[in-house]
Tab-separated table of C-alpha atoms in Angstrom:
chain	number	residue	atom	x	y	z
A	297	MET	CA	83.518	59.926	107.697
A	298	HIS	CA	83.688	56.647	109.609
A	299	ILE	CA	87.037	55.640	111.145
A	300	PHE	CA	87.792	52.358	112.904
A	301	ILE	CA	90.657	52.217	115.446
A	302	SER	CA	92.163	49.062	116.941
A	303	THR	CA	94.452	48.999	119.947
A	304	GLY	CA	94.955	47.157	123.229
A	305	GLU	CA	96.336	47.446	126.755
A	306	VAL	CA	96.399	50.480	129.025
A	307	SER	CA	99.074	52.357	127.059
A	308	GLY	CA	97.232	51.815	123.770
A	309	ASP	CA	94.057	53.175	125.327
A	310	LEU	CA	95.951	56.290	126.463
A	311	GLN	CA	97.520	56.897	123.051
A	312	GLY	CA	94.247	56.087	121.323
A	313	SER	CA	92.333	58.572	123.481
A	314	LEU	CA	94.760	61.370	122.599
A	315	LEU	CA	94.380	60.583	118.900
A	316	VAL	CA	90.569	60.366	119.142
A	317	GLU	CA	90.465	63.800	120.776
A	318	ALA	CA	92.665	65.208	117.994
A	319	LEU	CA	90.589	63.552	115.264
A	320	PHE	CA	87.391	65.137	116.565
A	321	ARG	CA	89.171	68.467	117.051
A	322	GLN	CA	90.490	68.503	113.487
A	323	ALA	CA	87.207	67.174	112.095
A	324	ARG	CA	85.394	70.156	113.578
A	325	ARG	CA	87.971	72.488	112.046
A	326	LEU	CA	87.561	70.826	108.641
A	327	ASN	CA	83.761	70.602	108.953
A	328	ILE	CA	83.810	66.807	108.722
A	329	ASP	CA	81.016	64.795	110.343
A	330	LEU	CA	83.075	62.106	112.083
A	331	LYS	CA	82.191	58.757	113.625
A	332	ILE	CA	84.822	56.619	115.394
A	333	THR	CA	84.366	53.001	116.442
A	334	ALA	CA	87.137	51.187	118.224
A	335	LEU	CA	88.716	48.355	120.121
A	336	GLY	CA	90.251	50.096	123.119
A	337	GLY	CA	89.376	51.181	126.636
A	338	ASP	CA	87.573	53.611	128.880
A	339	ARG	CA	89.786	56.567	127.968
A	340	MET	CA	88.992	56.197	124.281
A	341	ALA	CA	85.301	55.913	125.090
A	342	ALA	CA	85.496	59.085	127.189
A	343	ALA	CA	87.175	60.843	124.241
A	344	GLY	CA	84.198	60.040	122.014
A	345	ALA	CA	84.870	56.640	120.421
A	346	THR	CA	82.171	53.961	120.382
A	347	LEU	CA	83.770	50.789	121.780
A	348	LEU	CA	83.163	47.423	120.153
A	349	GLY	CA	85.216	45.736	122.874
A	350	ASN	CA	87.446	46.646	125.812
A	351	THR	CA	90.992	45.384	125.175
A	352	THR	CA	92.815	47.021	128.087
A	353	ARG	CA	92.693	43.885	130.221
A	354	ILE	CA	93.667	41.202	127.713
A	355	GLY	CA	97.238	42.218	126.832
A	356	SER	CA	100.481	40.475	127.728
A	357	ILE	CA	104.081	40.076	126.625
A	358	GLY	CA	105.729	36.670	126.430
A	359	LEU	CA	104.920	33.095	125.448
A	360	VAL	CA	103.617	31.685	128.723
A	361	GLU	CA	102.061	35.015	129.721
A	362	SER	CA	99.846	35.205	126.631
A	363	LEU	CA	98.121	31.832	127.083
A	364	PRO	CA	95.213	33.017	129.324
A	365	TYR	CA	94.373	35.777	126.846
A	366	ILE	CA	94.166	33.754	123.623
A	367	ILE	CA	90.442	32.968	123.791
A	368	PRO	CA	89.331	36.473	124.952
A	369	THR	CA	91.457	38.015	122.193
A	370	LEU	CA	90.014	35.705	119.527
A	371	LYS	CA	86.473	36.559	120.642
A	372	VAL	CA	87.091	40.300	120.382
A	373	GLN	CA	88.835	39.805	117.035
A	374	HIS	CA	85.881	37.853	115.647
A	375	GLN	CA	83.463	40.532	116.829
A	376	ALA	CA	85.555	43.294	115.226
A	377	LYS	CA	85.920	41.466	111.918
A	378	GLN	CA	82.196	40.804	111.678
A	379	TYR	CA	81.507	44.461	112.401
A	380	LEU	CA	83.988	45.634	109.745
A	381	LYS	CA	82.446	43.336	107.147
A	382	GLN	CA	78.955	44.640	107.869
A	383	ASN	CA	79.957	48.282	108.434
A	384	PRO	CA	83.002	49.039	106.245
A	385	PRO	CA	84.716	52.207	107.517
A	386	ASP	CA	86.334	54.833	105.349
A	387	LYS	CA	89.707	54.472	107.058
A	388	ILE	CA	91.331	52.143	109.585
A	389	ILE	CA	93.926	53.069	112.204
A	390	LEU	CA	95.990	50.416	113.981
A	391	ILE	CA	97.851	51.342	117.184
A	392	ASP	CA	100.644	48.987	118.368
A	393	TYR	CA	99.064	45.656	119.578
A	394	VAL	CA	101.091	43.646	117.106
A	395	GLY	CA	99.492	40.179	116.852
A	396	PRO	CA	95.817	41.180	116.940
A	397	ASN	CA	96.361	44.187	114.678
A	398	ILE	CA	98.231	42.214	112.037
A	399	SER	CA	95.325	39.751	112.104
A	400	ILE	CA	92.821	42.574	111.590
A	401	GLY	CA	94.992	44.077	108.863
A	402	ASN	CA	95.183	40.779	107.005
A	403	PHE	CA	91.404	40.369	107.275
A	404	VAL	CA	90.805	43.856	105.897
A	405	ARG	CA	93.235	43.342	103.020
A	406	ARG	CA	91.467	40.134	102.048
A	407	ASN	CA	87.887	41.287	102.466
A	408	LEU	CA	87.971	45.091	102.164
A	409	PRO	CA	91.102	45.695	100.070
A	410	ASN	CA	90.359	49.305	99.103
A	411	ILE	CA	90.192	50.696	102.649
A	412	PRO	CA	93.415	52.547	103.549
A	413	ILE	CA	95.158	51.368	106.715
A	414	PHE	CA	97.237	53.740	108.830
A	415	TYR	CA	99.558	52.328	111.480
A	416	TYR	CA	99.978	54.916	114.236
A	417	ILE	CA	102.690	53.898	116.704
A	418	ALA	CA	103.777	50.741	114.906
A	419	PRO	CA	104.929	47.746	116.990
A	420	GLN	CA	108.543	48.114	118.047
A	421	ALA	CA	109.834	45.549	115.591
A	422	TRP	CA	112.722	47.957	115.062
A	423	VAL	CA	113.789	47.168	118.636
A	424	TRP	CA	112.894	43.641	119.620
A	425	SER	CA	112.152	41.580	116.516
A	426	PHE	CA	114.584	38.650	116.140
A	427	ASN	CA	113.516	38.320	112.492
A	428	ASP	CA	111.617	40.542	110.074
A	429	ARG	CA	108.469	38.438	109.825
A	430	ASN	CA	106.304	40.979	111.658
A	431	THR	CA	107.917	43.859	109.777
A	432	LYS	CA	107.052	42.273	106.439
A	433	ALA	CA	103.526	41.617	107.680
A	434	ILE	CA	103.192	45.266	108.689
A	435	ALA	CA	104.527	46.327	105.286
A	436	ARG	CA	101.922	44.144	103.520
A	437	ILE	CA	98.931	45.561	105.346
A	438	THR	CA	99.921	49.201	105.904
A	439	ASP	CA	99.469	52.126	103.522
A	440	ARG	CA	101.080	54.709	105.802
A	441	ILE	CA	102.914	54.613	109.121
A	442	LEU	CA	102.631	57.635	111.390
A	443	ALA	CA	105.822	57.268	113.418
A	444	ILE	CA	106.510	58.701	116.878
A	445	PHE	CA	110.176	57.674	117.242
A	446	PRO	CA	112.906	58.865	114.840
A	447	GLU	CA	114.403	55.371	114.650
A	448	GLU	CA	110.955	53.883	114.005
A	449	ALA	CA	110.535	56.171	110.984
A	450	ARG	CA	113.970	55.275	109.574
A	451	TYR	CA	113.466	51.545	110.105
A	452	PHE	CA	110.101	51.220	108.368
A	453	ALA	CA	111.087	53.603	105.561
A	454	ASP	CA	113.912	51.185	104.745
A	455	TYR	CA	111.239	48.542	104.084
A	456	GLY	CA	109.623	50.778	101.513
A	457	ILE	CA	106.662	51.810	103.653
A	458	ASP	CA	105.243	55.321	103.317
A	459	VAL	CA	106.213	56.934	106.654
A	460	ASN	CA	105.356	60.293	108.194
A	461	TYR	CA	107.280	61.154	111.387
A	462	VAL	CA	104.854	63.189	113.497
A	463	GLY	CA	106.693	63.451	116.831
A	464	HIS	CA	105.541	62.019	120.145
A	465	PRO	CA	101.968	62.570	121.389
A	466	LEU	CA	102.887	62.722	125.065
A	467	VAL	CA	104.600	66.101	124.670
A	468	ALA	CA	101.276	67.937	124.436
A	469	LYS	CA	99.633	65.816	127.138
A	470	MET	CA	102.381	66.444	129.678
A	471	ALA	CA	102.817	70.151	128.856
A	472	SER	CA	99.934	71.075	131.160
A	473	SER	CA	101.203	68.996	134.091
A	474	PRO	CA	102.140	70.968	137.199
A	475	ASN	CA	105.613	71.253	138.719
A	476	LYS	CA	106.633	69.308	141.813
A	477	LEU	CA	105.449	71.778	144.452
A	478	THR	CA	102.105	72.430	142.772
A	479	ALA	CA	101.518	68.691	142.343
A	480	ARG	CA	102.251	68.123	146.014
A	481	ASP	CA	99.862	70.918	146.999
A	482	GLN	CA	97.103	69.426	144.819
A	483	LEU	CA	97.608	66.004	146.393
A	484	GLY	CA	97.816	67.446	149.917
A	485	LEU	CA	101.419	66.330	150.434
A	486	ASN	CA	104.265	67.797	152.457
A	487	ARG	CA	106.401	70.004	150.206
A	488	GLU	CA	109.617	68.983	151.991
A	489	GLN	CA	109.073	65.237	152.306
A	490	THR	CA	111.015	62.733	150.198
A	491	ILE	CA	108.518	61.075	147.872
A	492	VAL	CA	108.986	58.039	145.617
A	493	THR	CA	106.275	57.050	143.141
A	494	LEU	CA	105.892	53.354	142.378
A	495	LEU	CA	104.407	52.323	139.012
A	496	PRO	CA	104.338	48.531	139.158
A	497	ALA	CA	101.804	47.325	136.625
A	498	SER	CA	99.570	48.009	133.659
A	499	ARG	CA	99.442	44.287	132.779
A	500	ARG	CA	98.443	41.470	135.106
A	501	GLN	CA	101.751	39.670	134.542
A	502	GLU	CA	103.554	42.688	136.002
A	503	LEU	CA	101.596	42.338	139.232
A	504	LYS	CA	103.018	38.846	139.524
A	505	TYR	CA	106.588	39.395	138.390
A	506	LEU	CA	107.366	43.017	139.307
A	507	LEU	CA	105.168	44.030	142.235
A	508	PRO	CA	106.879	41.849	144.900
A	509	ASP	CA	110.364	43.183	144.096
A	510	ILE	CA	109.175	46.787	143.801
A	511	ILE	CA	107.504	46.514	147.201
A	512	GLY	CA	110.639	44.837	148.592
A	513	ALA	CA	112.815	47.666	147.280
A	514	ALA	CA	110.451	50.238	148.771
A	515	LYS	CA	110.711	48.530	152.145
A	516	ILE	CA	114.523	48.721	151.985
A	517	LEU	CA	114.392	52.406	151.046
A	518	GLN	CA	111.950	53.144	153.868
A	519	GLN	CA	114.409	51.638	156.327
A	520	GLN	CA	117.219	53.848	154.974
A	521	ILE	CA	115.438	57.177	154.477
A	522	PRO	CA	113.529	58.805	157.350
A	523	ASN	CA	109.982	60.057	156.706
A	524	LEU	CA	109.849	58.593	153.195
A	525	LYS	CA	106.427	58.447	151.510
A	526	PHE	CA	105.353	56.374	148.516
A	527	LEU	CA	102.672	57.145	145.955
A	528	VAL	CA	101.252	54.181	144.043
A	529	PRO	CA	98.976	54.905	141.039
A	530	VAL	CA	96.622	51.989	140.298
A	531	ALA	CA	96.441	51.434	136.527
A	532	LEU	CA	93.234	49.370	136.583
A	533	PRO	CA	90.624	49.069	139.364
A	534	ASN	CA	90.888	45.273	139.568
A	535	TYR	CA	94.606	45.605	140.421
A	536	ARG	CA	93.889	47.589	143.592
A	537	MET	CA	93.359	44.686	145.966
A	538	ALA	CA	96.669	43.004	145.124
A	539	ILE	CA	98.597	46.275	145.363
A	540	GLU	CA	96.925	47.330	148.619
A	541	ARG	CA	97.612	43.938	150.198
A	542	ALA	CA	101.299	44.049	149.216
A	543	VAL	CA	101.708	47.621	150.487
A	544	ASN	CA	100.049	46.828	153.830
A	545	GLU	CA	101.990	43.606	154.382
A	546	ALA	CA	105.261	45.499	153.834
A	547	GLY	CA	104.183	48.272	156.217
A	548	LEU	CA	104.871	50.985	153.653
A	549	ASN	CA	104.024	54.607	154.279
A	550	ALA	CA	102.090	54.786	151.018
A	551	ILE	CA	99.082	56.372	149.363
A	552	LEU	CA	97.290	54.545	146.542
A	553	ILE	CA	96.126	56.799	143.701
A	554	ASP	CA	92.953	55.389	142.135
A	555	ASP	CA	92.081	58.154	139.681
A	556	PRO	CA	93.972	57.585	136.386
A	557	ASN	CA	93.850	61.342	135.795
A	558	GLU	CA	96.004	61.837	138.904
A	559	THR	CA	98.826	59.559	137.755
A	560	SER	CA	100.678	62.518	136.235
A	561	LEU	CA	100.277	64.405	139.532
A	562	ALA	CA	101.703	61.448	141.430
A	563	ILE	CA	104.717	61.391	139.109
A	564	ALA	CA	105.251	65.156	139.097
A	565	ALA	CA	105.197	65.214	142.910
A	566	ALA	CA	107.993	62.648	143.203
A	567	ASP	CA	111.714	62.894	143.792
A	568	LEU	CA	112.103	59.522	142.074
A	569	ALA	CA	109.967	56.999	140.192
A	570	ILE	CA	110.385	53.231	140.156
A	571	ALA	CA	108.480	52.024	137.101
A	572	LYS	CA	107.735	49.093	134.855
A	573	SER	CA	108.879	49.519	131.282
A	574	GLY	CA	106.364	51.251	129.038
A	575	THR	CA	104.915	54.520	127.838
A	576	VAL	CA	104.941	55.791	131.416
A	577	ASN	CA	108.750	56.066	131.260
A	578	LEU	CA	108.416	58.937	128.779
A	579	GLU	CA	105.794	60.616	130.975
A	580	ILE	CA	108.265	60.461	133.859
A	581	ALA	CA	111.062	61.911	131.709
A	582	LEU	CA	108.864	64.750	130.454
A	583	LEU	CA	108.090	65.614	134.081
A	584	ASP	CA	111.816	65.706	134.872
A	585	VAL	CA	111.690	62.963	137.513
A	586	PRO	CA	114.649	60.552	137.814
A	587	GLN	CA	113.613	56.930	137.353
A	588	VAL	CA	114.587	53.289	137.547
A	589	VAL	CA	113.002	51.117	134.822
A	590	LEU	CA	112.162	47.447	135.330
A	591	TYR	CA	111.259	44.556	133.062
A	592	LYS	CA	110.535	40.998	134.099
A	593	ILE	CA	108.705	38.095	132.415
A	594	HIS	CA	107.985	34.441	133.154
A	595	PRO	CA	111.292	32.563	133.774
A	596	LEU	CA	110.481	30.032	131.051
A	597	THR	CA	109.820	32.788	128.520
A	598	ALA	CA	113.081	34.459	129.523
A	599	TRP	CA	115.019	31.195	129.189
A	600	ILE	CA	113.588	30.464	125.735
A	601	ALA	CA	114.309	34.021	124.618
A	602	LYS	CA	117.903	33.869	125.826
A	603	TRP	CA	118.986	30.338	124.934
A	604	ILE	CA	116.685	29.173	122.121
A	605	ILE	CA	115.789	32.312	120.189
A	606	ARG	CA	119.013	34.160	121.158
A	607	PHE	CA	116.880	37.251	121.620
A	608	SER	CA	118.566	40.548	122.498
A	609	ILE	CA	117.627	44.219	122.319
A	610	PRO	CA	119.689	47.389	122.736
A	611	PHE	CA	117.228	48.964	125.194
A	612	MET	CA	113.723	48.373	126.482
A	613	SER	CA	112.745	51.754	127.908
A	614	ALA	CA	111.125	54.284	125.571
A	615	VAL	CA	113.369	56.969	127.071
A	616	ASN	CA	116.526	55.164	125.979
A	617	LEU	CA	114.953	54.226	122.633
A	618	MET	CA	114.214	57.859	121.834
A	619	LEU	CA	117.929	58.658	121.478
A	620	MET	CA	119.152	55.045	121.247
A	621	ARG	CA	121.462	55.425	124.217
A	622	ARG	CA	121.377	54.643	127.941
A	623	ILE	CA	119.764	57.520	129.797
A	624	VAL	CA	117.845	55.729	132.541
A	625	PRO	CA	118.921	52.500	134.273
A	626	GLU	CA	117.135	49.381	133.046
A	627	LEU	CA	116.984	46.323	135.294
A	628	TRP	CA	116.050	43.136	133.459
A	629	GLN	CA	114.826	39.838	134.898
A	630	ASP	CA	117.175	38.757	137.747
A	631	GLU	CA	118.680	42.258	137.934
A	632	ALA	CA	115.246	43.547	138.964
A	633	SER	CA	115.548	42.198	142.507
A	634	ALA	CA	114.478	44.175	145.567
A	635	GLU	CA	118.127	44.793	146.446
A	636	GLY	CA	119.102	45.784	142.889
A	637	ILE	CA	116.179	48.178	142.555
A	638	ALA	CA	116.849	49.745	145.958
A	639	LYS	CA	120.529	50.276	145.127
A	640	GLU	CA	119.764	52.120	141.872
A	641	ALA	CA	116.950	54.097	143.486
A	642	PHE	CA	119.056	55.222	146.438
A	643	ALA	CA	121.838	56.402	144.129
A	644	LEU	CA	119.396	58.522	142.110
A	645	LEU	CA	117.767	60.008	145.199
A	646	MET	CA	121.083	61.434	146.294
A	647	PRO	CA	122.233	64.771	144.775
A	648	GLY	CA	125.180	64.286	142.451
A	649	ASP	CA	126.447	63.625	138.955
A	650	ARG	CA	124.017	60.810	138.131
A	651	ARG	CA	120.918	62.904	138.819
A	652	ASP	CA	122.403	65.917	137.054
A	653	GLN	CA	123.305	63.876	133.966
A	654	MET	CA	119.821	62.388	133.802
A	655	PHE	CA	118.261	65.854	133.847
A	656	ALA	CA	120.591	66.946	131.032
A	657	ASP	CA	119.714	63.856	128.991
A	658	TYR	CA	116.002	64.417	129.584
A	659	ALA	CA	116.339	67.819	127.902
A	660	GLU	CA	117.674	66.083	124.776
A	661	VAL	CA	114.841	63.551	124.890
A	662	ARG	CA	112.257	66.350	125.034
A	663	ALA	CA	113.848	68.066	122.045
A	664	ALA	CA	113.728	64.831	120.025
A	665	MET	CA	110.036	64.271	120.817
A	666	GLY	CA	108.805	67.194	118.755
A	667	ASP	CA	106.863	70.364	119.407
A	668	GLY	CA	103.701	68.888	120.911
A	669	THR	CA	101.597	68.798	117.736
A	670	ALA	CA	101.971	65.055	117.048
A	671	CYS	CA	98.329	64.093	117.548
A	672	ASP	CA	96.999	66.969	115.475
A	673	VAL	CA	99.519	66.342	112.688
A	674	ALA	CA	98.541	62.660	112.665
A	675	ALA	CA	94.830	63.511	112.754
A	676	GLN	CA	95.140	65.943	109.838
A	677	ASP	CA	97.068	63.354	107.844
A	678	ILE	CA	94.388	60.725	108.460
A	679	LEU	CA	91.403	62.996	107.796
A	680	THR	CA	92.721	64.751	104.698
A	681	SER	CA	94.618	61.918	103.031
A	682	THR	CA	93.070	60.713	99.807
A	683	LEU	CA	95.272	57.640	99.540
A	684	LYS	CA	93.714	54.310	98.621
A	685	SER	CA	95.201	50.950	99.336
A	686	GLN	CA	97.965	50.314	96.820
A	687	LEU	CA	98.321	46.621	97.654
A	688	PRO	CA	98.396	44.549	94.444
A	689	ARG	CA	95.324	42.348	94.044
A	690	LYS	CA	97.388	39.157	93.745
A	691	GLU	CA	99.000	39.911	97.097
A	692	VAL	CA	95.624	40.602	98.717
A	693	LEU	CA	94.420	37.165	97.639
A	694	SER	CA	97.507	35.509	99.103
A	695	LEU	CA	96.978	36.855	102.605
A	696	ASN	CA	95.527	34.696	105.339
A	697	ALA	CA	92.465	35.901	107.224
């Protein structure tokens, strides 16, 4: 069996790698000879996928932010489409990565209409879409959605899409993570020291818009809390120089963590995490670490979103989206200043009702995320499903490439 997977960015590579591992695991159990080719990153390659292109470095969110990545994305898309035409797979899996994946889906529906398409972790149109254009596009190209959020499953089911709620894949990944003291021992850290982990960027735009304020907040906290230490996981090697320079210029007592496999250790060891919005927020919650979540984009993009598009969302953090209520503080745009971040962080570092309530809410989040079998359930569904594309031929012909 030949499966093609398409995803992008650091988080997509992580989720893709977990699914690739499960696909090979279940294929061995079912005695299926499996080949996986993919658009993704180093983690997916390490899990056994053959990469057609590395898409971890060409992702962005926002209008202005996406401009530098248009040509690299189009090149990778062209390469993938040519490959699919010459080497039609048995099944296709799309993971998030909304614009490029809809483009690939449309191409497949036009040129290879009988290949079933699974969308695993569909784009969060159920959260941020100001119209249902993308949702309808997803409905046109997708034969089955494997959902990881309860609200995601309900939303897409309402559009008539075949949906299977599998639970969240991070539950199994984080189950083997150590507790705080063990993590500190493994990293060679003082068991009694106050530690804050900073997670500033998995996209280049976050280095520009979030890193300065995160470093500024850390500097304020260091002035207020004696013997404070910071851990800073580096999402991609080419981000290290910018992060190291900012840390040194601020005079922070910090350790940079270069090994992606030690990011979970750096989180588990912390008393608090200050993090960009993304998949990592759920990792932090599963490790029972209080957190402050940040989101900031280009000012022009933010202005257009607010005043032209009238864009609004209930929450941005995956933790709050899991139960659709405010569990962790979210600081958006101007709120995500050094002073604002430091104020929220200091409050959560202090023992009291806010920390206690967050721990209680985290327990509910964990319960909603399933029993840790999400990847294997999804893999079994993909490998054993006999579904064929049910898209009417007249609709296939109407799709754009």
